[in-house]
mmCIF file of N, CA, C and O in Angstrom:
data_model
loop_
_atom_site.group_PDB
_atom_site.id
_atom_site.type_symbol
_atom_site.label_atom_id
_atom_site.label_comp_id
_atom_site.label_asym_id
_atom_site.label_seq_id
_atom_site.Cartn_x
_atom_site.Cartn_y
_atom_site.Cartn_z
ATOM 1 N N MET A 594 -10.224 24.285 -2.057
ATOM 2 C CA MET A 594 -10.350 24.694 -0.633
ATOM 3 C C MET A 594 -9.064 23.982 0.113
ATOM 4 O O MET A 594 -9.094 22.521 -0.011
ATOM 5 N N ASP A 595 -8.667 24.379 1.090
ATOM 6 C CA ASP A 595 -7.598 23.823 1.578
ATOM 7 C C ASP A 595 -8.026 23.523 3.146
ATOM 8 O O ASP A 595 -8.857 23.751 3.776
ATOM 9 N N PHE A 596 -7.603 22.135 3.543
ATOM 10 C CA PHE A 596 -8.366 21.432 4.834
ATOM 11 C C PHE A 596 -7.110 21.314 5.438
ATOM 12 O O PHE A 596 -5.895 20.631 4.914
ATOM 13 N N ASN A 597 -7.113 21.388 6.999
ATOM 14 C CA ASN A 597 -5.973 21.297 7.793
ATOM 15 C C ASN A 597 -5.887 19.759 8.282
ATOM 16 O O ASN A 597 -7.019 19.028 7.896
ATOM 17 N N TYR A 598 -5.196 19.278 9.088
ATOM 18 C CA TYR A 598 -5.048 17.813 9.446
ATOM 19 C C TYR A 598 -6.165 17.101 9.912
ATOM 20 O O TYR A 598 -6.799 16.148 9.356
ATOM 21 N N TYR A 599 -6.837 17.751 10.819
ATOM 22 C CA TYR A 599 -8.108 17.501 11.627
ATOM 23 C C TYR A 599 -9.342 17.468 10.627
ATOM 24 O O TYR A 599 -9.925 16.268 10.774
ATOM 25 N N GLU A 600 -9.360 18.541 9.900
ATOM 26 C CA GLU A 600 -10.337 18.045 8.971
ATOM 27 C C GLU A 600 -10.443 16.992 7.813
ATOM 28 O O GLU A 600 -11.348 16.467 7.365
ATOM 29 N N ALA A 601 -9.207 16.847 7.616
ATOM 30 C CA ALA A 601 -8.767 16.038 6.520
ATOM 31 C C ALA A 601 -8.968 14.593 7.239
ATOM 32 O O ALA A 601 -9.589 13.509 6.749
ATOM 33 N N LYS A 602 -8.874 14.330 8.314
ATOM 34 C CA LYS A 602 -9.300 12.997 9.071
ATOM 35 C C LYS A 602 -10.354 13.155 9.023
ATOM 36 O O LYS A 602 -10.916 11.689 8.922
ATOM 37 N N THR A 603 -11.479 13.831 9.337
ATOM 38 C CA THR A 603 -12.908 13.638 9.937
ATOM 39 C C THR A 603 -13.511 13.235 8.360
ATOM 40 O O THR A 603 -14.300 12.345 8.337
ATOM 41 N N ILE A 604 -12.718 13.928 7.150
ATOM 42 C CA ILE A 604 -13.490 13.530 5.793
ATOM 43 C C ILE A 604 -12.964 11.956 5.506
ATOM 44 O O ILE A 604 -13.854 11.178 4.655
ATOM 45 N N ILE A 605 -11.882 11.604 5.795
ATOM 46 C CA ILE A 605 -11.266 10.234 5.677
ATOM 47 C C ILE A 605 -12.267 9.239 6.233
ATOM 48 O O ILE A 605 -12.690 8.278 5.706
ATOM 49 N N ARG A 606 -12.429 9.804 7.737
ATOM 50 C CA ARG A 606 -13.508 8.719 8.512
ATOM 51 C C ARG A 606 -14.334 8.466 7.741
ATOM 52 O O ARG A 606 -15.151 7.342 7.563
ATOM 53 N N GLN A 607 -15.394 9.615 7.363
ATOM 54 C CA GLN A 607 -16.553 9.595 6.737
ATOM 55 C C GLN A 607 -16.595 9.005 5.217
ATOM 56 O O GLN A 607 -17.191 8.098 4.949
ATOM 57 N N GLY A 608 -15.318 9.102 4.457
ATOM 58 C CA GLY A 608 -15.205 8.346 3.365
ATOM 59 C C GLY A 608 -14.969 6.700 3.668
ATOM 60 O O GLY A 608 -15.806 5.792 3.047
ATOM 61 N N ILE A 609 -14.313 5.816 4.808
ATOM 62 C CA ILE A 609 -14.239 5.003 5.453
ATOM 63 C C ILE A 609 -15.855 4.349 5.006
ATOM 64 O O ILE A 609 -16.229 3.339 4.891
ATOM 65 N N TYR A 610 -16.945 5.313 5.959
ATOM 66 C CA TYR A 610 -18.113 4.820 6.434
ATOM 67 C C TYR A 610 -18.880 4.792 5.235
ATOM 68 O O TYR A 610 -19.477 3.857 4.712
ATOM 69 N N ASP A 611 -18.431 5.428 4.097
ATOM 70 C CA ASP A 611 -19.333 5.886 2.851
ATOM 71 C C ASP A 611 -19.002 4.541 1.802
ATOM 72 O O ASP A 611 -19.614 4.588 0.847
ATOM 73 N N LYS A 612 -17.865 4.359 2.019
ATOM 74 C CA LYS A 612 -16.943 3.198 1.281
ATOM 75 C C LYS A 612 -16.788 3.673 -0.135
ATOM 76 O O LYS A 612 -16.986 3.447 -0.981
ATOM 77 N N ILE A 613 -16.171 4.968 -0.322
ATOM 78 C CA ILE A 613 -15.786 5.521 -1.240
ATOM 79 C C ILE A 613 -14.509 5.076 -1.683
ATOM 80 O O ILE A 613 -13.727 4.553 -0.939
ATOM 81 N N THR A 614 -14.183 5.255 -2.949
ATOM 82 C CA THR A 614 -12.852 4.973 -3.832
ATOM 83 C C THR A 614 -11.756 6.085 -3.326
ATOM 84 O O THR A 614 -12.016 6.985 -2.865
ATOM 85 N N PHE A 615 -10.665 5.602 -3.391
ATOM 86 C CA PHE A 615 -9.250 6.472 -3.281
ATOM 87 C C PHE A 615 -9.310 7.525 -4.351
ATOM 88 O O PHE A 615 -9.091 8.923 -3.611
ATOM 89 N N LYS A 616 -10.076 7.555 -5.537
ATOM 90 C CA LYS A 616 -10.321 8.643 -6.378
ATOM 91 C C LYS A 616 -11.234 9.488 -5.969
ATOM 92 O O LYS A 616 -10.670 10.575 -6.024
ATOM 93 N N GLU A 617 -12.221 8.955 -5.528
ATOM 94 C CA GLU A 617 -12.909 9.683 -4.686
ATOM 95 C C GLU A 617 -12.701 10.691 -3.896
ATOM 96 O O GLU A 617 -13.220 12.040 -3.328
ATOM 97 N N LEU A 618 -11.882 9.929 -2.529
ATOM 98 C CA LEU A 618 -11.345 10.781 -1.792
ATOM 99 C C LEU A 618 -10.493 11.961 -1.944
ATOM 100 O O LEU A 618 -10.169 12.834 -1.498
ATOM 101 N N ARG A 619 -9.882 11.442 -2.955
ATOM 102 C CA ARG A 619 -8.806 12.496 -3.409
ATOM 103 C C ARG A 619 -9.402 13.801 -4.001
ATOM 104 O O ARG A 619 -8.859 15.125 -4.024
ATOM 105 N N GLU A 620 -10.703 13.551 -5.057
ATOM 106 C CA GLU A 620 -11.524 14.528 -5.262
ATOM 107 C C GLU A 620 -12.160 15.678 -4.044
ATOM 108 O O GLU A 620 -12.278 16.573 -3.971
ATOM 109 N N LYS A 621 -12.328 14.912 -3.070
ATOM 110 C CA LYS A 621 -12.845 15.470 -1.767
ATOM 111 C C LYS A 621 -11.793 16.442 -1.021
ATOM 112 O O LYS A 621 -12.303 17.246 -0.421
ATOM 113 N N LEU A 622 -10.563 15.813 -1.260
ATOM 114 C CA LEU A 622 -9.246 16.651 -0.703
ATOM 115 C C LEU A 622 -8.202 16.930 -1.658
ATOM 116 O O LEU A 622 -7.094 16.531 -1.724
ATOM 117 N N PRO A 623 -8.817 18.067 -2.288
ATOM 118 C CA PRO A 623 -8.203 18.512 -3.663
ATOM 119 C C PRO A 623 -6.844 19.331 -2.735
ATOM 120 O O PRO A 623 -6.838 19.862 -1.836
ATOM 121 N N GLY A 624 -5.797 19.368 -3.505
ATOM 122 C CA GLY A 624 -4.404 19.901 -3.059
ATOM 123 C C GLY A 624 -3.611 19.113 -2.206
ATOM 124 O O GLY A 624 -2.162 19.652 -1.800
ATOM 125 N N TRP A 625 -3.921 17.931 -1.377
ATOM 126 C CA TRP A 625 -3.257 17.105 -0.938
ATOM 127 C C TRP A 625 -2.701 15.939 -1.850
ATOM 128 O O TRP A 625 -2.960 15.622 -2.661
ATOM 129 N N ARG A 626 -1.338 16.109 -1.426
ATOM 130 C CA ARG A 626 -0.097 14.992 -1.955
ATOM 131 C C ARG A 626 -0.791 13.466 -1.808
ATOM 132 O O ARG A 626 -1.109 13.122 -0.553
ATOM 133 N N LYS A 627 -0.451 12.922 -2.712
ATOM 134 C CA LYS A 627 -0.854 11.359 -2.284
ATOM 135 C C LYS A 627 -0.075 10.845 -1.603
ATOM 136 O O LYS A 627 -1.051 9.975 -0.615
ATOM 137 N N ARG A 628 1.112 11.221 -1.153
ATOM 138 C CA ARG A 628 1.945 10.316 -0.086
ATOM 139 C C ARG A 628 1.480 10.781 1.354
ATOM 140 O O ARG A 628 1.075 10.107 2.428
ATOM 141 N N HIS A 629 1.302 11.999 1.440
ATOM 142 C CA HIS A 629 0.697 12.822 2.764
ATOM 143 C C HIS A 629 -0.908 12.377 2.913
ATOM 144 O O HIS A 629 -0.941 11.981 4.314
ATOM 145 N N LEU A 630 -1.389 11.938 1.855
ATOM 146 C CA LEU A 630 -2.764 11.749 2.090
ATOM 147 C C LEU A 630 -2.773 10.071 2.444
ATOM 148 O O LEU A 630 -3.623 9.590 3.658
ATOM 149 N N GLN A 631 -1.907 9.375 2.017
ATOM 150 C CA GLN A 631 -1.990 7.804 2.356
ATOM 151 C C GLN A 631 -1.465 7.883 3.735
ATOM 152 O O GLN A 631 -1.868 6.906 4.945
ATOM 153 N N SER A 632 -0.542 8.661 4.485
ATOM 154 C CA SER A 632 -0.027 8.710 5.541
ATOM 155 C C SER A 632 -1.223 9.254 6.451
ATOM 156 O O SER A 632 -1.337 8.287 7.693
ATOM 157 N N ILE A 633 -1.960 9.744 6.349
ATOM 158 C CA ILE A 633 -3.087 10.188 7.051
ATOM 159 C C ILE A 633 -4.228 9.272 7.186
ATOM 160 O O ILE A 633 -4.735 8.673 8.279
ATOM 161 N N ILE A 634 -4.316 8.477 6.117
ATOM 162 C CA ILE A 634 -5.398 7.356 5.896
ATOM 163 C C ILE A 634 -4.686 6.240 7.104
ATOM 164 O O ILE A 634 -5.245 5.874 7.652
ATOM 165 N N PHE A 635 -3.396 6.062 6.723
ATOM 166 C CA PHE A 635 -2.898 5.149 7.682
ATOM 167 C C PHE A 635 -3.188 5.427 9.228
ATOM 168 O O PHE A 635 -3.289 4.481 9.983
ATOM 169 N N ASP A 636 -2.991 7.055 9.510
ATOM 170 C CA ASP A 636 -3.239 7.070 11.008
ATOM 171 C C ASP A 636 -4.600 7.038 11.426
ATOM 172 O O ASP A 636 -4.695 6.390 12.510
ATOM 173 N N VAL A 637 -5.256 7.302 10.475
ATOM 174 C CA VAL A 637 -6.996 7.077 11.092
ATOM 175 C C VAL A 637 -7.287 5.549 11.033
ATOM 176 O O VAL A 637 -7.998 5.150 11.969
ATOM 177 N N MET A 638 -6.530 4.749 9.777
ATOM 178 C CA MET A 638 -7.193 3.142 10.083
ATOM 179 C C MET A 638 -6.098 2.812 11.638
ATOM 180 O O MET A 638 -7.165 1.975 12.293
ATOM 181 N N ALA A 639 -5.365 3.349 12.108
ATOM 182 C CA ALA A 639 -4.770 3.158 13.298
ATOM 183 C C ALA A 639 -5.425 3.245 14.445
ATOM 184 O O ALA A 639 -5.811 2.733 15.441
ATOM 185 N N GLU A 640 -6.184 4.277 14.375
ATOM 186 C CA GLU A 640 -6.849 5.207 15.595
ATOM 187 C C GLU A 640 -8.362 4.286 15.467
ATOM 188 O O GLU A 640 -8.967 4.182 16.366
ATOM 189 N N MET A 641 -8.976 3.797 14.340
ATOM 190 C CA MET A 641 -10.036 3.159 14.022
ATOM 191 C C MET A 641 -9.679 1.465 14.178
ATOM 192 O O MET A 641 -11.008 0.711 14.420
ATOM 193 N N GLY A 642 -8.662 1.169 13.883
ATOM 194 C CA GLY A 642 -8.377 -0.255 14.238
ATOM 195 C C GLY A 642 -8.678 -1.547 13.232
ATOM 196 O O GLY A 642 -8.653 -2.471 13.231
ATOM 197 N N LEU A 643 -8.629 -0.289 11.872
ATOM 198 C CA LEU A 643 -8.559 -1.194 10.651
ATOM 199 C C LEU A 643 -7.273 -1.966 10.099
ATOM 200 O O LEU A 643 -6.173 -1.270 10.529
ATOM 201 N N LYS A 644 -7.480 -3.156 9.651
ATOM 202 C CA LYS A 644 -6.170 -4.025 9.191
ATOM 203 C C LYS A 644 -6.352 -3.550 7.875
ATOM 204 O O LYS A 644 -5.059 -3.766 7.135
ATOM 205 N N ASN A 645 -7.460 -3.856 6.849
ATOM 206 C CA ASN A 645 -7.577 -3.773 5.277
ATOM 207 C C ASN A 645 -7.639 -2.177 5.251
ATOM 208 O O ASN A 645 -8.083 -1.538 5.666
ATOM 209 N N ILE A 646 -6.914 -2.066 3.768
ATOM 210 C CA ILE A 646 -6.762 -0.837 3.097
ATOM 211 C C ILE A 646 -8.462 -0.374 2.910
ATOM 212 O O ILE A 646 -9.137 -1.295 1.895
ATOM 213 N N PRO A 647 -8.960 0.630 3.517
ATOM 214 C CA PRO A 647 -10.502 0.916 3.213
ATOM 215 C C PRO A 647 -10.834 1.465 1.913
ATOM 216 O O PRO A 647 -11.974 1.741 1.416
ATOM 217 N N PHE A 648 -9.953 2.207 1.123
ATOM 218 C CA PHE A 648 -10.164 2.640 -0.124
ATOM 219 C C PHE A 648 -9.646 2.184 -1.538
ATOM 220 O O PHE A 648 -8.366 1.737 -1.661
ATOM 221 N N PRO A 649 -10.567 1.175 -2.325
ATOM 222 C CA PRO A 649 -9.881 0.887 -3.182
ATOM 223 C C PRO A 649 -9.082 1.542 -4.272
ATOM 224 O O PRO A 649 -9.951 2.894 -4.246
ATOM 225 N N GLY A 650 -8.420 1.212 -4.802
ATOM 226 C CA GLY A 650 -7.247 2.176 -5.700
ATOM 227 C C GLY A 650 -6.379 2.647 -5.141
ATOM 228 O O GLY A 650 -5.531 3.581 -5.404
ATOM 229 N N MET A 651 -6.315 2.649 -3.688
ATOM 230 C CA MET A 651 -5.266 3.596 -2.910
ATOM 231 C C MET A 651 -3.807 2.978 -2.899
ATOM 232 O O MET A 651 -2.841 3.311 -3.425
ATOM 233 N N VAL A 652 -3.685 1.270 -2.990
ATOM 234 C CA VAL A 652 -2.365 0.758 -3.070
ATOM 235 C C VAL A 652 -2.518 0.082 -4.697
ATOM 236 O O VAL A 652 -3.089 -0.865 -4.724
ATOM 237 N N VAL A 653 -1.804 0.633 -5.443
ATOM 238 C CA VAL A 653 -1.725 0.053 -6.699
ATOM 239 C C VAL A 653 -0.703 -1.218 -6.922
ATOM 240 O O VAL A 653 0.535 -0.676 -6.489
ATOM 241 N N ARG A 654 -1.023 -2.330 -7.189
ATOM 242 C CA ARG A 654 -0.236 -3.138 -7.693
ATOM 243 C C ARG A 654 0.735 -3.308 -8.652
ATOM 244 O O ARG A 654 0.270 -2.795 -9.670
ATOM 245 N N PRO A 655 2.133 -3.407 -8.899
ATOM 246 C CA PRO A 655 3.145 -3.010 -9.994
ATOM 247 C C PRO A 655 2.478 -3.898 -11.156
ATOM 248 O O PRO A 655 2.191 -5.073 -11.063
ATOM 249 N N ARG A 656 3.010 -3.442 -12.353
ATOM 250 C CA ARG A 656 2.386 -4.125 -13.557
ATOM 251 C C ARG A 656 3.775 -5.309 -13.577
ATOM 252 O O ARG A 656 4.612 -5.288 -12.986
ATOM 253 N N LEU A 657 2.943 -6.263 -14.087
ATOM 254 C CA LEU A 657 3.902 -7.522 -14.414
ATOM 255 C C LEU A 657 4.933 -6.892 -15.473
ATOM 256 O O LEU A 657 4.681 -6.635 -16.146
ATOM 257 N N SER A 658 6.231 -7.294 -15.128
ATOM 258 C CA SER A 658 7.259 -6.942 -16.310
ATOM 259 C C SER A 658 7.630 -8.264 -17.247
ATOM 260 O O SER A 658 6.829 -9.172 -16.790
ATOM 261 N N ARG A 659 7.829 -7.856 -18.343
ATOM 262 C CA ARG A 659 7.772 -8.590 -19.383
ATOM 263 C C ARG A 659 9.444 -9.319 -19.153
ATOM 264 O O ARG A 659 9.968 -9.087 -18.433
ATOM 265 N N LYS A 660 9.236 -10.473 -19.950
ATOM 266 C CA LYS A 660 10.642 -11.340 -19.950
ATOM 267 C C LYS A 660 11.525 -10.543 -20.393
ATOM 268 O O LYS A 660 11.632 -9.406 -21.205
ATOM 269 N N PRO A 661 13.025 -10.891 -20.243
ATOM 270 C CA PRO A 661 14.218 -10.066 -20.714
ATOM 271 C C PRO A 661 14.411 -10.377 -21.932
ATOM 272 O O PRO A 661 13.906 -11.227 -22.819
ATOM 273 N N ILE A 662 14.671 -8.928 -22.777
ATOM 274 C CA ILE A 662 14.763 -9.112 -24.119
ATOM 275 C C ILE A 662 16.059 -10.092 -24.407
ATOM 276 O O ILE A 662 17.204 -9.232 -23.890
ATOM 277 N N PRO A 663 16.347 -10.744 -25.359
ATOM 278 C CA PRO A 663 17.564 -11.156 -25.423
ATOM 279 C C PRO A 663 18.397 -10.645 -26.187
ATOM 280 O O PRO A 663 18.028 -9.712 -27.183
ATOM 281 N N ILE A 664 19.756 -10.750 -26.134
ATOM 282 C CA ILE A 664 21.050 -10.203 -26.695
ATOM 283 C C ILE A 664 21.738 -11.234 -27.493
ATOM 284 O O ILE A 664 22.153 -12.175 -27.166
ATOM 285 N N ASP A 665 22.024 -10.959 -28.948
ATOM 286 C CA ASP A 665 22.584 -11.803 -29.847
ATOM 287 C C ASP A 665 24.403 -12.045 -29.732
ATOM 288 O O ASP A 665 24.555 -11.364 -28.753
ATOM 289 N N SER A 666 24.842 -12.491 -30.323
ATOM 290 C CA SER A 666 26.319 -12.656 -29.860
ATOM 291 C C SER A 666 26.938 -11.297 -30.302
ATOM 292 O O SER A 666 28.072 -11.062 -30.213
ATOM 293 N N ASN A 667 26.574 -10.586 -31.256
ATOM 294 C CA ASN A 667 27.048 -9.512 -31.390
ATOM 295 C C ASN A 667 26.925 -8.318 -30.239
ATOM 296 O O ASN A 667 27.366 -6.753 -30.612
ATOM 297 N N GLY A 668 26.306 -8.621 -29.368
ATOM 298 C CA GLY A 668 25.619 -7.588 -28.565
ATOM 299 C C GLY A 668 24.415 -6.658 -28.733
ATOM 300 O O GLY A 668 24.036 -5.706 -28.076
ATOM 301 N N MET A 669 23.966 -7.111 -29.840
ATOM 302 C CA MET A 669 22.740 -6.351 -30.219
ATOM 303 C C MET A 669 21.328 -6.902 -29.401
ATOM 304 O O MET A 669 21.445 -8.137 -29.400
ATOM 305 N N LEU A 670 20.592 -6.199 -29.359
ATOM 306 C CA LEU A 670 18.987 -6.153 -28.548
ATOM 307 C C LEU A 670 18.258 -6.898 -29.453
ATOM 308 O O LEU A 670 17.912 -6.340 -30.603
ATOM 309 N N CYS A 671 17.531 -8.108 -29.508
ATOM 310 C CA CYS A 671 16.747 -8.677 -30.306
ATOM 311 C C CYS A 671 15.347 -8.338 -30.101
ATOM 312 O O CYS A 671 14.354 -9.027 -29.288
ATOM 313 N N ILE A 672 15.126 -7.130 -30.601
ATOM 314 C CA ILE A 672 13.297 -6.682 -29.998
ATOM 315 C C ILE A 672 12.385 -6.786 -31.491
ATOM 316 O O ILE A 672 11.304 -6.315 -31.221
ATOM 317 N N MET A 673 12.821 -7.452 -32.477
ATOM 318 C CA MET A 673 11.725 -7.729 -33.362
ATOM 319 C C MET A 673 10.538 -8.195 -32.955
ATOM 320 O O MET A 673 9.430 -7.801 -33.418
ATOM 321 N N ASP A 674 10.409 -9.329 -32.391
ATOM 322 C CA ASP A 674 9.089 -9.831 -31.507
ATOM 323 C C ASP A 674 8.412 -8.720 -30.583
ATOM 324 O O ASP A 674 7.375 -8.742 -30.616
ATOM 325 N N LEU A 675 9.206 -8.054 -30.044
ATOM 326 C CA LEU A 675 8.359 -6.811 -29.156
ATOM 327 C C LEU A 675 7.957 -6.030 -30.182
ATOM 328 O O LEU A 675 6.880 -5.537 -29.879
ATOM 329 N N LEU A 676 8.696 -5.529 -31.376
ATOM 330 C CA LEU A 676 7.794 -4.592 -32.069
ATOM 331 C C LEU A 676 7.113 -5.031 -32.769
ATOM 332 O O LEU A 676 5.748 -4.390 -33.181
ATOM 333 N N LYS A 677 6.665 -6.717 -32.908
ATOM 334 C CA LYS A 677 5.869 -6.953 -33.734
ATOM 335 C C LYS A 677 4.785 -6.892 -32.761
ATOM 336 O O LYS A 677 3.423 -6.604 -33.229
ATOM 337 N N GLU A 678 4.628 -7.330 -31.645
ATOM 338 C CA GLU A 678 3.942 -7.179 -30.407
ATOM 339 C C GLU A 678 2.983 -6.128 -30.119
ATOM 340 O O GLU A 678 1.688 -5.897 -29.995
ATOM 341 N N LYS A 679 4.162 -4.743 -30.250
ATOM 342 C CA LYS A 679 3.230 -3.427 -29.999
ATOM 343 C C LYS A 679 2.722 -3.025 -31.370
ATOM 344 O O LYS A 679 2.488 -1.869 -31.158
ATOM 345 N N GLY A 680 2.912 -3.700 -32.492
ATOM 346 C CA GLY A 680 2.470 -2.856 -33.646
ATOM 347 C C GLY A 680 3.136 -1.856 -34.298
ATOM 348 O O GLY A 680 2.797 -1.130 -35.194
ATOM 349 N N PHE A 681 4.586 -2.260 -34.154
ATOM 350 C CA PHE A 681 5.679 -1.361 -34.966
ATOM 351 C C PHE A 681 6.278 -1.761 -35.966
ATOM 352 O O PHE A 681 7.150 -1.200 -36.646
ATOM 353 N N GLU A 682 5.783 -2.748 -36.425
ATOM 354 C CA GLU A 682 6.398 -3.531 -37.365
ATOM 355 C C GLU A 682 6.145 -2.751 -38.650
ATOM 356 O O GLU A 682 5.117 -2.622 -38.860
ATOM 357 N N GLY A 683 7.253 -2.713 -39.369
ATOM 358 C CA GLY A 683 7.261 -1.654 -40.745
ATOM 359 C C GLY A 683 7.003 -0.463 -40.627
ATOM 360 O O GLY A 683 7.066 0.440 -41.789
ATOM 361 N N ILE A 684 7.044 0.229 -39.371
ATOM 362 C CA ILE A 684 6.790 1.614 -38.992
ATOM 363 C C ILE A 684 8.542 2.295 -38.601
ATOM 364 O O ILE A 684 9.056 1.373 -37.727
ATOM 365 N N GLU A 685 8.578 3.089 -39.176
ATOM 366 C CA GLU A 685 9.795 4.150 -38.836
ATOM 367 C C GLU A 685 9.521 4.662 -37.265
ATOM 368 O O GLU A 685 8.786 5.286 -37.182
ATOM 369 N N CYS A 686 10.827 3.864 -36.795
ATOM 370 C CA CYS A 686 10.516 4.481 -35.269
ATOM 371 C C CYS A 686 11.975 5.118 -34.435
ATOM 372 O O CYS A 686 12.892 5.002 -35.289
ATOM 373 N N HIS A 687 11.768 5.970 -33.387
ATOM 374 C CA HIS A 687 12.619 6.321 -32.749
ATOM 375 C C HIS A 687 13.098 5.623 -31.850
ATOM 376 O O HIS A 687 12.043 5.328 -30.749
ATOM 377 N N ALA A 688 14.240 5.358 -31.337
ATOM 378 C CA ALA A 688 14.727 4.406 -30.276
ATOM 379 C C ALA A 688 15.525 5.031 -29.383
ATOM 380 O O ALA A 688 16.562 5.460 -29.676
ATOM 381 N N ARG A 689 15.371 5.138 -27.827
ATOM 382 C CA ARG A 689 15.896 5.552 -26.983
ATOM 383 C C ARG A 689 16.079 4.728 -25.748
ATOM 384 O O ARG A 689 15.372 3.973 -25.405
ATOM 385 N N CYS A 690 17.480 4.612 -25.289
ATOM 386 C CA CYS A 690 17.538 3.725 -24.373
ATOM 387 C C CYS A 690 18.513 4.455 -23.230
ATOM 388 O O CYS A 690 19.161 5.445 -23.166
ATOM 389 N N HIS A 691 18.181 4.133 -21.902
ATOM 390 C CA HIS A 691 18.841 4.697 -20.606
ATOM 391 C C HIS A 691 19.276 3.347 -20.001
ATOM 392 O O HIS A 691 18.760 2.338 -19.638
ATOM 393 N N VAL A 692 20.501 3.324 -19.786
ATOM 394 C CA VAL A 692 21.134 2.421 -18.851
ATOM 395 C C VAL A 692 21.542 2.516 -17.426
ATOM 396 O O VAL A 692 22.087 3.776 -17.247
ATOM 397 N N GLY A 693 21.189 2.002 -16.932
ATOM 398 C CA GLY A 693 20.857 2.104 -15.506
ATOM 399 C C GLY A 693 22.057 1.202 -14.811
ATOM 400 O O GLY A 693 22.207 0.283 -15.393
ATOM 401 N N GLN A 694 21.579 1.052 -13.329
ATOM 402 C CA GLN A 694 22.759 0.371 -12.608
ATOM 403 C C GLN A 694 22.260 -1.028 -12.974
ATOM 404 O O GLN A 694 23.057 -2.212 -12.775
ATOM 405 N N THR A 695 21.043 -1.460 -12.737
ATOM 406 C CA THR A 695 20.323 -2.679 -12.497
ATOM 407 C C THR A 695 19.553 -3.079 -13.884
ATOM 408 O O THR A 695 19.493 -4.232 -14.189
ATOM 409 N N LYS A 696 19.415 -2.362 -14.962
ATOM 410 C CA LYS A 696 18.441 -2.834 -16.152
ATOM 411 C C LYS A 696 18.672 -1.304 -17.042
ATOM 412 O O LYS A 696 19.173 -0.557 -16.869
ATOM 413 N N ILE A 697 18.289 -1.973 -18.262
ATOM 414 C CA ILE A 697 18.229 -0.935 -19.508
ATOM 415 C C ILE A 697 16.847 -0.661 -19.806
ATOM 416 O O ILE A 697 15.990 -1.827 -19.857
ATOM 417 N N THR A 698 16.665 0.439 -19.959
ATOM 418 C CA THR A 698 15.174 0.418 -20.182
ATOM 419 C C THR A 698 15.267 1.000 -21.729
ATOM 420 O O THR A 698 15.876 2.285 -22.243
ATOM 421 N N LEU A 699 14.556 0.696 -22.586
ATOM 422 C CA LEU A 699 14.445 1.125 -23.874
ATOM 423 C C LEU A 699 12.909 1.616 -24.301
ATOM 424 O O LEU A 699 11.459 0.960 -24.021
ATOM 425 N N THR A 700 13.227 2.980 -24.850
ATOM 426 C CA THR A 700 11.625 3.296 -25.168
ATOM 427 C C THR A 700 11.746 3.687 -26.601
ATOM 428 O O THR A 700 12.756 4.187 -27.329
ATOM 429 N N ILE A 701 10.430 3.070 -27.383
ATOM 430 C CA ILE A 701 10.460 3.296 -28.828
ATOM 431 C C ILE A 701 9.017 4.281 -29.357
ATOM 432 O O ILE A 701 8.108 3.477 -28.239
ATOM 433 N N LYS A 702 9.384 5.025 -30.158
ATOM 434 C CA LYS A 702 8.533 5.963 -30.499
ATOM 435 C C LYS A 702 8.215 5.836 -31.776
ATOM 436 O O LYS A 702 9.245 6.064 -32.576
ATOM 437 N N PRO A 703 6.793 6.006 -32.515
ATOM 438 C CA PRO A 703 6.929 6.025 -33.943
ATOM 439 C C PRO A 703 7.550 7.475 -34.569
ATOM 440 O O PRO A 703 6.990 8.404 -33.845
ATOM 441 N N VAL A 704 8.127 7.528 -35.687
ATOM 442 C CA VAL A 704 8.069 9.034 -36.113
ATOM 443 C C VAL A 704 7.264 9.791 -36.563
ATOM 444 O O VAL A 704 6.718 8.888 -37.454
ATOM 445 N N SER A 705 6.938 10.522 -36.110
ATOM 446 C CA SER A 705 5.729 11.469 -36.785
ATOM 447 C C SER A 705 6.080 12.105 -37.903
ATOM 448 O O SER A 705 7.121 12.587 -38.116
ATOM 449 N N VAL A 706 5.229 12.159 -39.112
ATOM 450 C CA VAL A 706 5.509 12.557 -40.180
ATOM 451 C C VAL A 706 4.892 14.010 -40.386
ATOM 452 O O VAL A 706 4.125 14.554 -39.964
#
């Protein structure tokens, strides 16, 4: 079922009063994209004079990133400690690397037999 802007605002207001989570709100408003829904929530918050986010889970904090992986004198990444930590020690794996402007992303997946 599709809701228009005003119906969505009404459902959001009721969700604030009922103190539901963001996940529950998204279930009540299927078909709405997350960004559009967040924008409407901020509009409703402004109308109601709310400063704090009313829906738990709406704004997710970024995960803590790990320490940079060291590079040896030959220019090789020293990933053995990381492999041990993630449980890949002694397992045949595929490694894929993406080089961006500010960082290198390394994806490691076990080889399926």
